[in-house]
Each structure stands twice: as C-alpha cells, then as structure tokens.
PDB file of C-alpha atoms in Angstrom:
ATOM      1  CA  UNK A 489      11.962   3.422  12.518  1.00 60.00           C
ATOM      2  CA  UNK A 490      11.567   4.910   9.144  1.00 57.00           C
ATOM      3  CA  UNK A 491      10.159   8.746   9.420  1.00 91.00           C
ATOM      4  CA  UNK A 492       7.715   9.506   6.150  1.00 96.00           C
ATOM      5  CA  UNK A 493       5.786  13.298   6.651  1.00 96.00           C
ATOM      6  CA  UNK A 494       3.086  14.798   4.871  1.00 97.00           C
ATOM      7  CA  UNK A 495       1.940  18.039   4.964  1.00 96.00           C
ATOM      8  CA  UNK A 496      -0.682  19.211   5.223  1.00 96.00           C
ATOM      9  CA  UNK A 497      -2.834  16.355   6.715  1.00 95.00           C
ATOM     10  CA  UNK A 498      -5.777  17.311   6.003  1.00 97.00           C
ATOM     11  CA  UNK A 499      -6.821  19.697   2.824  1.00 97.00           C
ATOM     12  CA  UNK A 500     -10.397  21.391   1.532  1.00 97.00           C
ATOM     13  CA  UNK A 501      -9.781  22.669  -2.141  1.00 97.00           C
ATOM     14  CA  UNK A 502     -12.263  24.414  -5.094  1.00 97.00           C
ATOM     15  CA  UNK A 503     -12.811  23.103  -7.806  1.00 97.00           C
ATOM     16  CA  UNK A 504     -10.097  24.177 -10.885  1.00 97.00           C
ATOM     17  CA  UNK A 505      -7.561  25.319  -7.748  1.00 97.00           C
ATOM     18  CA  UNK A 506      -4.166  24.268  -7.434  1.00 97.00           C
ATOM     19  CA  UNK A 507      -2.798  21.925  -4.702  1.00 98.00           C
ATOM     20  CA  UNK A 508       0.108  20.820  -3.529  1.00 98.00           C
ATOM     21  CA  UNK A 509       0.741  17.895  -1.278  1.00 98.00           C
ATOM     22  CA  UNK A 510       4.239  17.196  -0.174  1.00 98.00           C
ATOM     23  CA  UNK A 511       6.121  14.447   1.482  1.00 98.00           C
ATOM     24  CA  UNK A 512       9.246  14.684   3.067  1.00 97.00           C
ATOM     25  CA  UNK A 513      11.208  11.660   4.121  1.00 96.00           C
ATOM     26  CA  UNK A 514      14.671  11.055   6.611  1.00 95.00           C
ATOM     27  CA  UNK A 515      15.419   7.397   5.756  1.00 89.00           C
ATOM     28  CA  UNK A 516      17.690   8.401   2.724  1.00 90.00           C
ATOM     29  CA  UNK A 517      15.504   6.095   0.693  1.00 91.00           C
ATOM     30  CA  UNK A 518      16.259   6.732  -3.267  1.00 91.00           C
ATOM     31  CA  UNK A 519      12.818   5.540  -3.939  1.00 92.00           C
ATOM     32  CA  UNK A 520       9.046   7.510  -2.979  1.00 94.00           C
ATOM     33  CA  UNK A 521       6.045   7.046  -3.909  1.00 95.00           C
ATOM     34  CA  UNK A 522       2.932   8.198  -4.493  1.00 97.00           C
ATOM     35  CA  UNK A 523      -0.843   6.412  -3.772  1.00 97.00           C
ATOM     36  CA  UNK A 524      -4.112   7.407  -3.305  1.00 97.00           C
ATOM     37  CA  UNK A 525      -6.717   5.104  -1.280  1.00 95.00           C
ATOM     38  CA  UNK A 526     -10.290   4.741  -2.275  1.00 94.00           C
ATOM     39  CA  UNK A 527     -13.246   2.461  -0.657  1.00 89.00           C
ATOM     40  CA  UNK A 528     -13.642  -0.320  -3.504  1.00 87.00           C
ATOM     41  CA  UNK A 529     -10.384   0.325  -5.150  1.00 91.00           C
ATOM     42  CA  UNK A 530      -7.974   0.310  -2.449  1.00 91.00           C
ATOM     43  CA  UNK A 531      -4.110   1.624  -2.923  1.00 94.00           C
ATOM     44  CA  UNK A 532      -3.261   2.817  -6.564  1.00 94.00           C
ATOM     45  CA  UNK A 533       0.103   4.381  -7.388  1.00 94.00           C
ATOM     46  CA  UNK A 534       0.036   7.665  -8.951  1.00 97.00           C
ATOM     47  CA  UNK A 535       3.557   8.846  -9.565  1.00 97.00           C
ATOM     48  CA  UNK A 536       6.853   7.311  -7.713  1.00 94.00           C
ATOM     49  CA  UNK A 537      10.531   8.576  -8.142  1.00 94.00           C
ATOM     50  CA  UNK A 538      13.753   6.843  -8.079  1.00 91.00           C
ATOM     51  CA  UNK A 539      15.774   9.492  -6.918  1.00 92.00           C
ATOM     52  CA  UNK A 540      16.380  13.223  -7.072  1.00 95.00           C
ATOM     53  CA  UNK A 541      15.252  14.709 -10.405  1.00 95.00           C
ATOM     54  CA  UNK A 542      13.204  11.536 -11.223  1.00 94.00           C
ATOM     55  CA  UNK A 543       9.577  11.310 -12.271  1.00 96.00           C
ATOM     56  CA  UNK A 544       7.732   7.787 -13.324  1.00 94.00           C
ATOM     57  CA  UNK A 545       4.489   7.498 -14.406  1.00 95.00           C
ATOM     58  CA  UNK A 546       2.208   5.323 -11.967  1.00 93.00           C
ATOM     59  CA  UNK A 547      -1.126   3.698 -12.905  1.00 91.00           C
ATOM     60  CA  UNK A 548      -3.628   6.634 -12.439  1.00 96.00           C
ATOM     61  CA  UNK A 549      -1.396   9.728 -13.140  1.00 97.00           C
ATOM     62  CA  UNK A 550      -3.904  11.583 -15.637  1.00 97.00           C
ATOM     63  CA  UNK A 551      -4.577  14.810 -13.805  1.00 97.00           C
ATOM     64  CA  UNK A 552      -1.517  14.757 -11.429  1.00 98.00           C
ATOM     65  CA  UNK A 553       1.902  15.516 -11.929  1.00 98.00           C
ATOM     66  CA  UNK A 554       5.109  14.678  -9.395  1.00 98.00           C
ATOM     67  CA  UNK A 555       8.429  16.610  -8.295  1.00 98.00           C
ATOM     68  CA  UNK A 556      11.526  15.441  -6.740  1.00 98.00           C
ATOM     69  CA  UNK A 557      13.789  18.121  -6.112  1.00 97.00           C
ATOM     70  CA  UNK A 558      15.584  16.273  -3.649  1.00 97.00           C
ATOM     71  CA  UNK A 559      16.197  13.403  -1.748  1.00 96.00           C
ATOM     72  CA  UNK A 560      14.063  13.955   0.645  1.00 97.00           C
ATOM     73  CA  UNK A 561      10.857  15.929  -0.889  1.00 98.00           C
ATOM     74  CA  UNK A 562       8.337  14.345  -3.343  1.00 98.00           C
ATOM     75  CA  UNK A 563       5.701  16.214  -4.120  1.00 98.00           C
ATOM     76  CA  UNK A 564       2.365  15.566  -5.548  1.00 98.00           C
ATOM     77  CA  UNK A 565       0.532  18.689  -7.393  1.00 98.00           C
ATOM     78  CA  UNK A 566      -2.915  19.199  -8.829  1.00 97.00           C
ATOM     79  CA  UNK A 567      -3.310  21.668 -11.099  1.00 96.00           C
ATOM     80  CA  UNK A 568      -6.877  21.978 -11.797  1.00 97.00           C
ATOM     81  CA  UNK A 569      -8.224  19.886  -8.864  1.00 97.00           C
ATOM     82  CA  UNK A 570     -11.579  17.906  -9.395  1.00 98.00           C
ATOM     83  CA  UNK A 571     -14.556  16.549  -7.384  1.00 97.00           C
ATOM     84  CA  UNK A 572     -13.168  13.148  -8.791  1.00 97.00           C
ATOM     85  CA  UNK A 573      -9.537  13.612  -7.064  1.00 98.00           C
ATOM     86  CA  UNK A 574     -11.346  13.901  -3.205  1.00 98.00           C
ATOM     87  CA  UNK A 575      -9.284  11.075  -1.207  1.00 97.00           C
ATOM     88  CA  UNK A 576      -6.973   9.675   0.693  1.00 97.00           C
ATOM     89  CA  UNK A 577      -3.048  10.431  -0.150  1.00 98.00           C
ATOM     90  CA  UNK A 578      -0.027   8.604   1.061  1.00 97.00           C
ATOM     91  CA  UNK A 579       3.595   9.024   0.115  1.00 97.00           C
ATOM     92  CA  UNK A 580       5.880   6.047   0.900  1.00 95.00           C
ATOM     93  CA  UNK A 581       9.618   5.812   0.744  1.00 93.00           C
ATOM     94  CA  UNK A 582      11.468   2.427   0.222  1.00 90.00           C
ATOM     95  CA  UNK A 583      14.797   1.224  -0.561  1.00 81.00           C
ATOM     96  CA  UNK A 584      16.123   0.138  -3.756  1.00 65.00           C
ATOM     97  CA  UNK A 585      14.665  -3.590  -3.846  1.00 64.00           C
ATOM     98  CA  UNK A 586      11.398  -1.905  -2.966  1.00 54.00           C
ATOM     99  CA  UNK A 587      10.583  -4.579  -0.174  1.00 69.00           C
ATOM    100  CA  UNK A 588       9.261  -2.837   2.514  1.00 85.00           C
ATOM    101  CA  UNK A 589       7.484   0.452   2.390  1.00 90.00           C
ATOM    102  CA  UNK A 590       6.822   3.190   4.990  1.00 92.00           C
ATOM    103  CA  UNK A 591       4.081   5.145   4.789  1.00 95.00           C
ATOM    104  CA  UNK A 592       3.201   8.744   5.565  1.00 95.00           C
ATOM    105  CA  UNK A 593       0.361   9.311   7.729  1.00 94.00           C
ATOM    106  CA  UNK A 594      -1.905  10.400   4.942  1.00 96.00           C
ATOM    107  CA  UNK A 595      -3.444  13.758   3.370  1.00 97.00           C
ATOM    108  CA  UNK A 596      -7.396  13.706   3.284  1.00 97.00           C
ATOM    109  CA  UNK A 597      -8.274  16.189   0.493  1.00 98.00           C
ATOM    110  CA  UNK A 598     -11.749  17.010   0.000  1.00 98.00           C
ATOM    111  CA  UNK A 599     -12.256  18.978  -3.516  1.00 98.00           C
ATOM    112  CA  UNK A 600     -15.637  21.174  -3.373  1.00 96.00           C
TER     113      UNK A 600
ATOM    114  CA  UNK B1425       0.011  -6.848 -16.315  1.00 83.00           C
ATOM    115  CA  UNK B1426       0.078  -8.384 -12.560  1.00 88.00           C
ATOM    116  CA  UNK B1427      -2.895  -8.173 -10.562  1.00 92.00           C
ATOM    117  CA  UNK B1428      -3.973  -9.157  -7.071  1.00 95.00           C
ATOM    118  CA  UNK B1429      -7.301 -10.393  -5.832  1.00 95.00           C
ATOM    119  CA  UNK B1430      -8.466 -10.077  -2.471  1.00 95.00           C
ATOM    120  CA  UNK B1431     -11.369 -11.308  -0.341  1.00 87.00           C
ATOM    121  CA  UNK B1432     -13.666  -8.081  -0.807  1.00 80.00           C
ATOM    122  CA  UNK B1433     -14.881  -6.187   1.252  1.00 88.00           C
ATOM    123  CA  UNK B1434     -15.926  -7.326   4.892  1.00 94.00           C
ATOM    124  CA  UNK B1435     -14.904 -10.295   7.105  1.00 96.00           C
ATOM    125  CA  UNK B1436     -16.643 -10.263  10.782  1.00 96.00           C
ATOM    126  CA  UNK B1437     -14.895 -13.012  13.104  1.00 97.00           C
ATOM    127  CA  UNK B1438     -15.713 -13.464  16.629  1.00 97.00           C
ATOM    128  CA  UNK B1439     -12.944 -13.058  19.144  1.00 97.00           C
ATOM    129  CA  UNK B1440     -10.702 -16.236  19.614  1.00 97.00           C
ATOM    130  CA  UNK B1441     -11.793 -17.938  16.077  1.00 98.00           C
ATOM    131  CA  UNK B1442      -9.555 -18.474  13.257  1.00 98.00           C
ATOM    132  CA  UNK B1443      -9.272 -16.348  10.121  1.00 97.00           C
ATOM    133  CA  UNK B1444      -8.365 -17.054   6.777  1.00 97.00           C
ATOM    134  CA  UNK B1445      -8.158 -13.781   4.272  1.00 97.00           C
ATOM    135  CA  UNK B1446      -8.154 -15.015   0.947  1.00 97.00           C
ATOM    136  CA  UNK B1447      -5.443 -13.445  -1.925  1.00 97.00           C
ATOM    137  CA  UNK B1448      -5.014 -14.463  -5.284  1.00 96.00           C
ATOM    138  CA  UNK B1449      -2.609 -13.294  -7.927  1.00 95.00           C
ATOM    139  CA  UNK B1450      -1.779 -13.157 -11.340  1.00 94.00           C
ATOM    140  CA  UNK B1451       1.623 -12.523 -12.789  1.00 91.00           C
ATOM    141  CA  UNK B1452       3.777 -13.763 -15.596  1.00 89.00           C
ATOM    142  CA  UNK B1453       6.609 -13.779 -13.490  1.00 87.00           C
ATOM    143  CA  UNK B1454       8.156 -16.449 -11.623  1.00 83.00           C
ATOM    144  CA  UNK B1455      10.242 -14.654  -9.093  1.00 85.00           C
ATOM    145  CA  UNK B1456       7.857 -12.625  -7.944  1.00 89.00           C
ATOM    146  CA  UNK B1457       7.928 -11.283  -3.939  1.00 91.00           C
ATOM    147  CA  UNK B1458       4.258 -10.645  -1.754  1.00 94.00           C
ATOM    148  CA  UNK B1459       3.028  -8.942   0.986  1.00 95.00           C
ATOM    149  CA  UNK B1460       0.862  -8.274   3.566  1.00 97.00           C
ATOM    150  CA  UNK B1461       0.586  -4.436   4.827  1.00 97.00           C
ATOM    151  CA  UNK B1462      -2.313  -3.957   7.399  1.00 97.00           C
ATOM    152  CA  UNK B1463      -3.388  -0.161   8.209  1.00 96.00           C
ATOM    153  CA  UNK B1464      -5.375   0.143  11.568  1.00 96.00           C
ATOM    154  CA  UNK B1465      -8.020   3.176  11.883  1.00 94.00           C
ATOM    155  CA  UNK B1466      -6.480   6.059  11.109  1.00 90.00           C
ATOM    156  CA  UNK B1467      -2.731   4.900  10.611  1.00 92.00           C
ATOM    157  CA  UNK B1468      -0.733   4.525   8.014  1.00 93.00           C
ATOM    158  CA  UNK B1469      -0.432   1.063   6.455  1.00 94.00           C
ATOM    159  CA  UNK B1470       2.517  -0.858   7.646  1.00 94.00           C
ATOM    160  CA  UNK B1471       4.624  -4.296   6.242  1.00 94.00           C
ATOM    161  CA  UNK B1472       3.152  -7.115   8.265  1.00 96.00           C
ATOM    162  CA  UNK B1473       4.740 -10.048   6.360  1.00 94.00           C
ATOM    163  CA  UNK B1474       6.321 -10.809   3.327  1.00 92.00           C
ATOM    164  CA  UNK B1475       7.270 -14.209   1.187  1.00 91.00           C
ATOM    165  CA  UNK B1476       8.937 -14.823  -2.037  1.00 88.00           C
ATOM    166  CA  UNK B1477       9.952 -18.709  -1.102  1.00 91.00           C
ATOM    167  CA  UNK B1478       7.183 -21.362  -2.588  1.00 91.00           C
ATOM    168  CA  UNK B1479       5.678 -23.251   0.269  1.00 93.00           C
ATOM    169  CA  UNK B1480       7.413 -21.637   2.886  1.00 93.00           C
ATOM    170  CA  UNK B1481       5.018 -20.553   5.888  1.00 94.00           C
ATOM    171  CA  UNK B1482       6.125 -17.115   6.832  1.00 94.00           C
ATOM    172  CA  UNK B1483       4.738 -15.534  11.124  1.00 96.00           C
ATOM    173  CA  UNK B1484       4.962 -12.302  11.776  1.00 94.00           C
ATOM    174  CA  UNK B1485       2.297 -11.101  15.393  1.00 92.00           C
ATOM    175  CA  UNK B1486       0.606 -14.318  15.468  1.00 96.00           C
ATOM    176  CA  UNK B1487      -0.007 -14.393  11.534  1.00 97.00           C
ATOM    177  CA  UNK B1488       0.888 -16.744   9.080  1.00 97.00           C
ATOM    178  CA  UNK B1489       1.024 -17.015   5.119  1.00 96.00           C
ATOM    179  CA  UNK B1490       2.230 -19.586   2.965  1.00 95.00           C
ATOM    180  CA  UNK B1491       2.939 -19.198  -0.480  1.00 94.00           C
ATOM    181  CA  UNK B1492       1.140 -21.267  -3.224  1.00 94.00           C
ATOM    182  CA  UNK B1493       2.400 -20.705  -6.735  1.00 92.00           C
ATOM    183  CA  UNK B1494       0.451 -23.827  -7.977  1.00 92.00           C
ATOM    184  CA  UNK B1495      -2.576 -22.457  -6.659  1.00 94.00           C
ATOM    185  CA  UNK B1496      -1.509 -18.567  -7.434  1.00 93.00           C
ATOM    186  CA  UNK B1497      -2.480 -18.063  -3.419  1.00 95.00           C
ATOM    187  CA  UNK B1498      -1.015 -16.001  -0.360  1.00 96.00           C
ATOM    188  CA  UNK B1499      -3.464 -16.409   1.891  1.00 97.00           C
ATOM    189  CA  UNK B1500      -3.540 -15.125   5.228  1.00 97.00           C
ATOM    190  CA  UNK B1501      -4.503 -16.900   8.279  1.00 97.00           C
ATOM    191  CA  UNK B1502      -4.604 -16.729  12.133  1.00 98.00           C
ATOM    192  CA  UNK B1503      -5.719 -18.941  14.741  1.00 97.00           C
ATOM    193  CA  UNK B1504      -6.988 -16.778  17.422  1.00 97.00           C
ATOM    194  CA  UNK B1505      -7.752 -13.435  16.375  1.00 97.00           C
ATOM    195  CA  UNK B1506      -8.069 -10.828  18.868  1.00 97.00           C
ATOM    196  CA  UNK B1507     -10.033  -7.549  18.707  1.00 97.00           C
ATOM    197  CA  UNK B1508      -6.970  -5.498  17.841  1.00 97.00           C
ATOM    198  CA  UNK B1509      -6.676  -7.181  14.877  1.00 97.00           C
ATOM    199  CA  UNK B1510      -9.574  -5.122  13.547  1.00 98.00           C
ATOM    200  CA  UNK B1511      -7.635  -3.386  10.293  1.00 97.00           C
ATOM    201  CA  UNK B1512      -7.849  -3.044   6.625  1.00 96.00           C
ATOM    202  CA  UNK B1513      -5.552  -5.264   5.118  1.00 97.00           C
ATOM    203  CA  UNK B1514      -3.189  -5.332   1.569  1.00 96.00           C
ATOM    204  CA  UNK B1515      -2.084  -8.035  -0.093  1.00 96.00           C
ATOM    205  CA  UNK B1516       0.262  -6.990  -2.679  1.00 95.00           C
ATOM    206  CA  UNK B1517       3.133  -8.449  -5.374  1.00 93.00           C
ATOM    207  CA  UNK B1518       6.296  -7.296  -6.520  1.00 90.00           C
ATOM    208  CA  UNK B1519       7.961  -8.716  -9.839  1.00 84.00           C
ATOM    209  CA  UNK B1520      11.089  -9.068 -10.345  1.00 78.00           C
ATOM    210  CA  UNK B1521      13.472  -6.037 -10.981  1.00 77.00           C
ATOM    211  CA  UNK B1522      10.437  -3.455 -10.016  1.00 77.00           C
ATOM    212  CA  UNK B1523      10.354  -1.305  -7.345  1.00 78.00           C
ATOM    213  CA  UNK B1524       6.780  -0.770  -7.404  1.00 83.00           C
ATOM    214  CA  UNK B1525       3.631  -3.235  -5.657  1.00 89.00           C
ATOM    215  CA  UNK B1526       0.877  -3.932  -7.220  1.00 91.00           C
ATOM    216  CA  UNK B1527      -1.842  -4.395  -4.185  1.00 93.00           C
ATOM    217  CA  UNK B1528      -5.113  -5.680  -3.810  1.00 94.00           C
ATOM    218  CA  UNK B1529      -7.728  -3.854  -2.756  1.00 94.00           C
ATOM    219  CA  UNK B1530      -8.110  -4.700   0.581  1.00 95.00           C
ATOM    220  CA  UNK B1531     -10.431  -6.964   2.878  1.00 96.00           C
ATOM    221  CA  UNK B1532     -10.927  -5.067   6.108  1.00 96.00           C
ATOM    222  CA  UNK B1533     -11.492  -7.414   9.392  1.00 97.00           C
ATOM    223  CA  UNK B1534     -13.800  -6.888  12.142  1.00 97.00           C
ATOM    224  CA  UNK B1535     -13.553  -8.540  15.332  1.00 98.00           C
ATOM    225  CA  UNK B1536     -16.205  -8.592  17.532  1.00 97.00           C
ATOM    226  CA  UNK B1537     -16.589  -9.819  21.030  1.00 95.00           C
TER     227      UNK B1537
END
C-alpha cells in the first residue's frame, strides 16, 4: 500500500504568518500533488510536481507557492496566510500515467 | 477546459435500496480516463473505480459504473447499499497525456437504517 504523510495534521495560523505544510511520500512516485478541499467546491489542485526540482502551476495557486527538493518531499508554503486559505489540505503522489492517486491523510489549517 | 458535474450535495438512501450518483462531464478529448475516489469520515480519499473503455461496466466493492460518451455520463450505481457506504464521493477525468484530474465536487451519501 502506497504510504503519503503530512505533517503537521492539524495547524492554527495568524493572519499575514508563514506556513508550511509538507508531504513526504515512500512510493517513489515522480509525480505529487497538491489539493485543498472545500464544502461546495470540493478537491481543487493547487500546485503538483513532476519530479525533483519541478513546480507546475495548478488551478488555484494565487497565494501559494510549492517546493520539491526531492523525491520524496513536496511542500506547500503560505507566505502571508489569509482567513480565505482556512481548509482542508491533501498531498497525493501518483505514478507517471497519473491513474491512481494516494492521498495523505490531510492538514486542517485554520487561519485566525 | 474539462469539467465534471456531480449530483450536489446530499443523497439519503435507506439501507438495502439502490443508488444511482449522477456524473457528467465535459471534455474535448476523446481518450479521456474517469474515476471514482470515495473518502469516508475523516480518511483520506481513495481510487474506488476507474474506466476509460465506452460502454464497458466496470465493479469494484459491490459498485458499478459504465461509461457513456454519447451521453457524456459515468454514473455510479449500487444495488444494495449498506450503511458503510456513507462517504463523500469524487468523480473525476483525466485527458489524455495529463497527469492531473479534474474532479467534481462531490455528492456525499447517507445511509440510514
């Protein structure tokens, strides 16, 4: 079974701090991604990576940015952390045809 | 771009009826590959089943889905639900080439007793 871990799992920020969420998988999965889950809009990507070094654009990314330093790590920071940005987070790694995901067990972040 | 529509919001079903949870897509792509992923309270969400064959019905725990590319439809259905099918459930696309889904967003089903 595929083994996706986020840390920390669950977060309570201020507003205009910085946070970091990170994900750390064992499959050896080139690709990760990165979604946050909302009551009325459901899963939307943020940022996803293809491999070590790589970045991509999801389709909310305005106010988050992504880092891949490795295989295994993806990261997901907020730099100036908003009201607006209080969710749900899961990172998901998946292999190169992208069929089946596996999903971390989600970061509840509550910005005050 | 793609998008996926889903039954919204609730579905309450009685214990040993059949379900139906609707999904409907749009894509202009032909080769296109769906999914189901359901997430039970508190988990994470998880592949149930997956199709990219037209008019092939595809099981996976007692569901089914068949998809319809001349109705744009992935619907899925069981015949007996049970009450631990109570979950949020994803339909979702992938086009060709991509290595990114484009889901839904979401129908969650309650089974009562």
């Amino acid at each position: 079974e595929a083994a996706v871990t986020q840390s920390p799992r669950n977060k309570v920020a201020v507003t205009g701090g910085k946070v970091t969420l990170s994900c750390n998988q064992t499959n050896n999965h080139n690709n990760m991604y990165w979604y946050r889950q909302d009551t009325g809009h459901g899963l939307r990507l943020i940022h996803y990576s293809y491999g070590a070094g790589s970045t991509e654009k999801g389709d909310i990314p305005d106010g988050y940015k992504a880092s891949r330093p490795s295989q295994e790590n993806f990261s997901l920071i907020l730099e100036l952390a908003t009201p607006s940005q209080t969710s749900v987070y899961f990172c998901a790694s998946g292999e190169g045809k992208g069929d089946t995901l596996y999903f971390g067990a989600g970061t509840r972040l509550s910005v005050l | 771009g793609d998008s996926v529509t889903q039954t919204e919001g609730l579905v309450t079903v009685t214990e040993g009826l059949p379900v139906m949870l609707n999904c409907t897509y749009q894509t202009a792509y032909s080769d296109v590959a769906f999914f189901w992923y359901v997430q039970y309270l508190n988990e994470a969400p998880k592949l149930l089943l997956r199709s990219s064959t037209d008019n092939k019905r595809t099981e996976h725990q007692g569901f089914h889905a068949t998809l319809h590319k001349s109705s744009s439809s992935f619907h899925l259905q069981k015949s007996s639900v049970q009450l631990s099918d109570s979950a949020l459930y994803y339909c979702a696309l992938r086009r060709p080439g991509y290595n990114k889904l484009t889901f839904g967003k979401g129908t969650v089903l309650l089974v009562s007793p």
